[in-house]
């Protein structure tokens, strides 16, 4: 599949890495990088050759789910002094 497979492997690793990093409260705004990754999953089948119709739908469903799951904000459990207001 060439570029299609490379795109999926690379973006998958970036999504996982970003999700793990965003688990820390002080950098949880990093989750918005996964919104961009979700957009990439949706757009990639139209940008590269080698994607099948199943890949297209997988990208649309996975990208949309990633975007929606990256948006909600949870509560802040720790205190960070003046920095509390900057935690997204």
XYZ file of N, CA, C and O in Angstrom:
352
model
N 0.811 -1.217 0.000
C 0.000 0.000 0.000
C 0.848 1.273 0.000
O 0.304 2.340 -0.101
N 2.124 1.178 0.199
C 3.021 2.324 0.069
C 2.742 3.477 1.004
O 2.804 3.335 2.227
N 2.426 4.627 0.429
C 2.205 5.838 1.230
C 1.031 5.697 2.189
O 1.053 6.255 3.280
N 0.021 4.963 1.793
C -1.137 4.767 2.660
C -0.729 4.059 3.956
O -1.089 4.485 5.058
N 0.020 2.983 3.823
C 0.464 2.234 4.999
C 1.418 3.059 5.853
O 1.323 3.056 7.094
N 2.326 3.773 5.201
C 3.255 4.618 5.947
C 2.510 5.702 6.716
O 2.834 5.996 7.869
N 1.521 6.303 6.091
C 0.737 7.347 6.740
C 0.021 6.800 7.968
O 0.069 7.403 9.042
N -0.627 5.653 7.813
C -1.367 5.066 8.933
C -0.449 4.655 10.083
O -0.770 4.870 11.255
N 0.688 4.072 9.766
C 1.631 3.657 10.822
C 2.190 4.858 11.573
O 2.261 4.854 12.802
N 2.567 5.878 10.845
C 3.134 7.067 11.476
C 2.101 7.791 12.328
O 2.369 8.134 13.485
N 0.917 8.013 11.792
C -0.095 8.768 12.537
C -0.580 7.962 13.745
O -0.877 8.527 14.792
N -0.619 6.630 13.618
C -1.011 5.794 14.758
C -0.042 5.930 15.923
O -0.439 6.053 17.082
N 1.243 5.917 15.608
C 2.260 6.081 16.654
C 2.175 7.472 17.282
O 2.304 7.620 18.506
N 1.942 8.490 16.472
C 1.818 9.851 17.006
C 0.579 10.004 17.885
O 0.622 10.685 18.913
N -0.522 9.380 17.492
C -1.751 9.438 18.291
C -1.517 8.800 19.655
O -1.883 9.368 20.687
N -0.928 7.634 19.666
C -0.665 6.932 20.924
C 0.275 7.729 21.821
O 0.019 7.901 23.018
N 1.345 8.244 21.256
C 2.308 9.029 22.028
C 1.657 10.280 22.614
O 1.836 10.600 23.790
N 0.892 10.981 21.795
C 0.215 12.195 22.260
C -0.790 11.879 23.353
O -0.895 12.610 24.339
N -1.541 10.796 23.201
C -2.533 10.424 24.209
C -1.871 10.114 25.552
O -2.369 10.529 26.608
N -0.755 9.429 25.526
C -0.058 9.092 26.770
C 0.501 10.354 27.426
O 0.376 10.544 28.636
N 1.094 11.235 26.639
C 1.634 12.480 27.186
C 0.517 13.336 27.775
O 0.670 13.929 28.844
N -0.630 13.386 27.101
C -1.747 14.229 27.547
C -2.419 13.698 28.815
O -3.275 14.377 29.375
N -2.034 12.527 29.284
C -2.590 12.012 30.538
C -2.147 12.837 31.740
O -2.820 12.862 32.760
N -1.023 13.505 31.639
C -0.552 14.369 32.721
C -1.374 15.658 32.708
O -1.552 16.279 31.667
N -1.895 16.041 33.864
C -2.766 17.220 33.931
C -2.120 18.485 33.391
O -2.772 19.274 32.720
N -0.858 18.682 33.687
C -0.215 19.938 33.313
C -0.020 20.084 31.804
O 0.170 21.199 31.321
N -0.065 19.004 31.060
C 0.073 19.092 29.600
C -1.113 18.463 28.873
O -1.014 18.072 27.725
N -2.250 18.420 29.531
C -3.383 17.763 28.892
C -3.919 18.528 27.691
O -4.680 17.983 26.903
N -3.506 19.760 27.518
C -3.876 20.499 26.308
C -3.267 19.846 25.064
O -3.723 20.095 23.947
N -2.283 18.982 25.256
C -1.684 18.264 24.130
C -2.705 17.386 23.426
O -2.509 17.008 22.272
N -3.819 17.108 24.090
C -4.853 16.284 23.467
C -5.393 16.936 22.199
O -5.912 16.258 21.308
N -5.256 18.251 22.099
C -5.733 18.933 20.897
C -4.882 18.591 19.677
O -5.337 18.754 18.541
N -3.673 18.092 19.893
C -2.874 17.595 18.770
C -3.530 16.369 18.146
O -3.415 16.136 16.946
N -4.246 15.600 18.974
C -4.959 14.446 18.438
C -6.166 14.869 17.607
O -6.640 14.104 16.775
N -6.674 16.067 17.818
C -7.725 16.583 16.941
C -7.147 16.751 15.534
O -7.778 16.360 14.540
N -5.946 17.295 15.447
C -5.290 17.435 14.146
C -5.013 16.065 13.522
O -5.164 15.884 12.310
N -4.627 15.111 14.354
C -4.388 13.757 13.851
C -5.688 13.142 13.326
O -5.683 12.427 12.316
N -6.799 13.417 13.983
C -8.095 12.940 13.515
C -8.456 13.526 12.161
O -8.969 12.833 11.277
N -8.166 14.801 11.990
C -8.399 15.441 10.693
C -7.528 14.774 9.630
O -7.970 14.535 8.506
N -6.289 14.456 9.995
C -5.394 13.779 9.055
C -5.951 12.409 8.664
O -5.914 12.023 7.493
N -6.470 11.646 9.642
C -7.038 10.334 9.338
C -8.187 10.445 8.344
O -8.362 9.588 7.478
N -8.970 11.488 8.486
C -10.101 11.686 7.582
C -9.623 12.118 6.194
O -10.149 11.671 5.173
N -8.611 12.969 6.132
C -8.165 13.543 4.861
C -7.201 12.644 4.082
O -7.152 12.719 2.850
N -6.429 11.819 4.761
C -5.364 11.042 4.113
C -5.831 10.193 2.931
O -5.136 10.138 1.915
N -6.982 9.529 2.998
C -7.390 8.719 1.840
C -7.575 9.524 0.552
O -7.470 8.969 -0.544
N -7.845 10.794 0.673
C -8.001 11.627 -0.515
C -6.665 12.229 -0.970
O -6.557 12.696 -2.092
N -5.677 12.207 -0.103
C -4.390 12.803 -0.433
C -3.386 11.807 -1.008
O -2.481 12.197 -1.740
N -3.520 10.535 -0.659
C -2.569 9.512 -1.087
C -3.270 8.415 -1.867
O -4.455 8.166 -1.673
N -2.509 7.729 -2.691
C -3.039 6.559 -3.377
C -2.767 5.325 -2.518
O -1.921 5.341 -1.634
N -3.486 4.266 -2.778
C -3.267 3.012 -2.065
C -4.305 2.718 -1.008
O -4.281 1.650 -0.403
N -5.222 3.634 -0.771
C -6.284 3.387 0.200
C -7.445 2.671 -0.481
O -7.837 3.026 -1.590
N -7.998 1.676 0.165
C -9.174 0.970 -0.346
C -10.424 1.666 0.174
O -10.339 2.507 1.088
N -11.615 1.336 -0.361
C -12.843 1.919 0.192
C -13.012 1.621 1.690
O -13.505 2.449 2.446
N -12.570 0.441 2.124
C -12.630 0.117 3.553
C -11.717 1.014 4.365
O -12.068 1.438 5.470
N -10.551 1.318 3.819
C -9.620 2.234 4.479
C -10.228 3.633 4.593
O -10.029 4.324 5.589
N -10.934 4.029 3.545
C -11.588 5.339 3.547
C -12.572 5.442 4.702
O -12.523 6.395 5.489
N -13.446 4.447 4.828
C -14.444 4.476 5.905
C -13.801 4.317 7.280
O -14.246 4.930 8.251
N -12.762 3.504 7.354
C -12.040 3.365 8.616
C -11.433 4.697 9.039
O -11.490 5.076 10.212
N -10.864 5.437 8.096
C -10.293 6.745 8.393
C -11.346 7.739 8.845
O -11.129 8.502 9.790
N -12.498 7.714 8.185
C -13.573 8.641 8.556
C -14.098 8.337 9.955
O -14.226 9.236 10.793
N -14.379 7.068 10.223
C -14.925 6.683 11.541
C -13.880 6.890 12.637
O -14.169 7.482 13.686
N -12.659 6.420 12.404
C -11.597 6.557 13.414
C -11.239 8.019 13.660
O -11.054 8.437 14.802
N -11.121 8.792 12.593
C -10.794 10.210 12.731
C -11.864 10.978 13.480
O -11.560 11.788 14.357
N -13.119 10.708 13.144
C -14.222 11.380 13.838
C -14.258 11.002 15.308
O -14.411 11.864 16.180
N -14.079 9.711 15.602
C -14.064 9.265 17.004
C -12.898 9.906 17.762
O -13.070 10.355 18.907
N -11.746 9.961 17.142
C -10.580 10.568 17.790
C -10.824 12.042 18.094
O -10.513 12.518 19.191
N -11.400 12.756 17.158
C -11.698 14.174 17.373
C -12.675 14.337 18.528
O -12.450 15.134 19.442
N -13.768 13.580 18.510
C -14.791 13.713 19.551
C -14.268 13.303 20.930
O -14.630 13.910 21.940
N -13.425 12.291 20.979
C -12.887 11.843 22.265
C -11.767 12.737 22.790
O -11.439 12.693 23.971
N -11.189 13.556 21.928
C -10.113 14.451 22.350
C -10.624 15.783 22.880
O -9.869 16.520 23.513
N -11.870 16.108 22.653
C -12.394 17.420 23.030
C -12.824 17.568 24.494
O -12.588 18.613 25.082
N -13.469 16.556 25.107
C -13.960 16.769 26.483
C -12.852 17.071 27.475
O -11.744 16.551 27.365
N -13.198 17.892 28.428
C -12.242 18.276 29.468
C -12.684 17.650 30.786
O -13.828 17.780 31.193
N -11.775 17.005 31.450
C -12.066 16.434 32.760
C -11.729 17.421 33.863
O -11.213 18.508 33.604
N -12.032 17.038 35.078
C -11.732 17.897 36.216
C -10.251 17.891 36.559
O -9.528 16.955 36.239
N -9.800 18.941 37.202
C -8.412 19.034 37.660
C -8.367 18.515 39.092
O -9.069 19.017 39.959
N -7.541 17.506 39.352
C -7.482 16.887 40.671
C -6.411 17.476 41.574
O -6.480 17.352 42.780
N -5.414 18.086 41.010
C -4.302 18.646 41.782
C -4.373 20.167 41.775
O -5.091 20.764 40.987
N -3.582 20.786 42.655
C -3.495 22.244 42.714
C -2.140 22.680 42.170
O -1.110 22.115 42.523
N -2.165 23.691 41.306
C -0.940 24.173 40.682
C -0.759 25.674 40.894
O -0.150 26.356 40.090
N -1.316 26.194 41.966
C -1.174 27.614 42.287
C -1.775 28.502 41.217
O -2.876 28.284 40.757
N -1.045 29.508 40.811
C -1.528 30.438 39.786
C -1.696 29.778 38.421
O -2.361 30.322 37.551
N -1.066 28.635 38.236
C -1.129 27.961 36.953
C -2.468 27.244 36.731
O -2.766 26.805 35.629
N -3.295 27.100 37.775
C -4.569 26.387 37.664
C -5.414 26.908 36.497
O -6.040 26.134 35.784
N -5.440 28.202 36.326
C -6.301 28.779 35.275
C -5.792 28.476 33.877
O -6.514 28.603 32.903
N -4.542 28.078 33.738
C -3.959 27.792 32.425
C -4.113 26.339 31.991
O -3.807 25.994 30.863
N -4.581 25.483 32.890
C -4.746 24.080 32.564
C -6.035 23.898 31.797
O -7.114 24.188 32.291
N -5.916 23.418 30.576
C -7.090 23.233 29.724
C -7.621 21.858 29.917
O -7.931 21.058 29.323
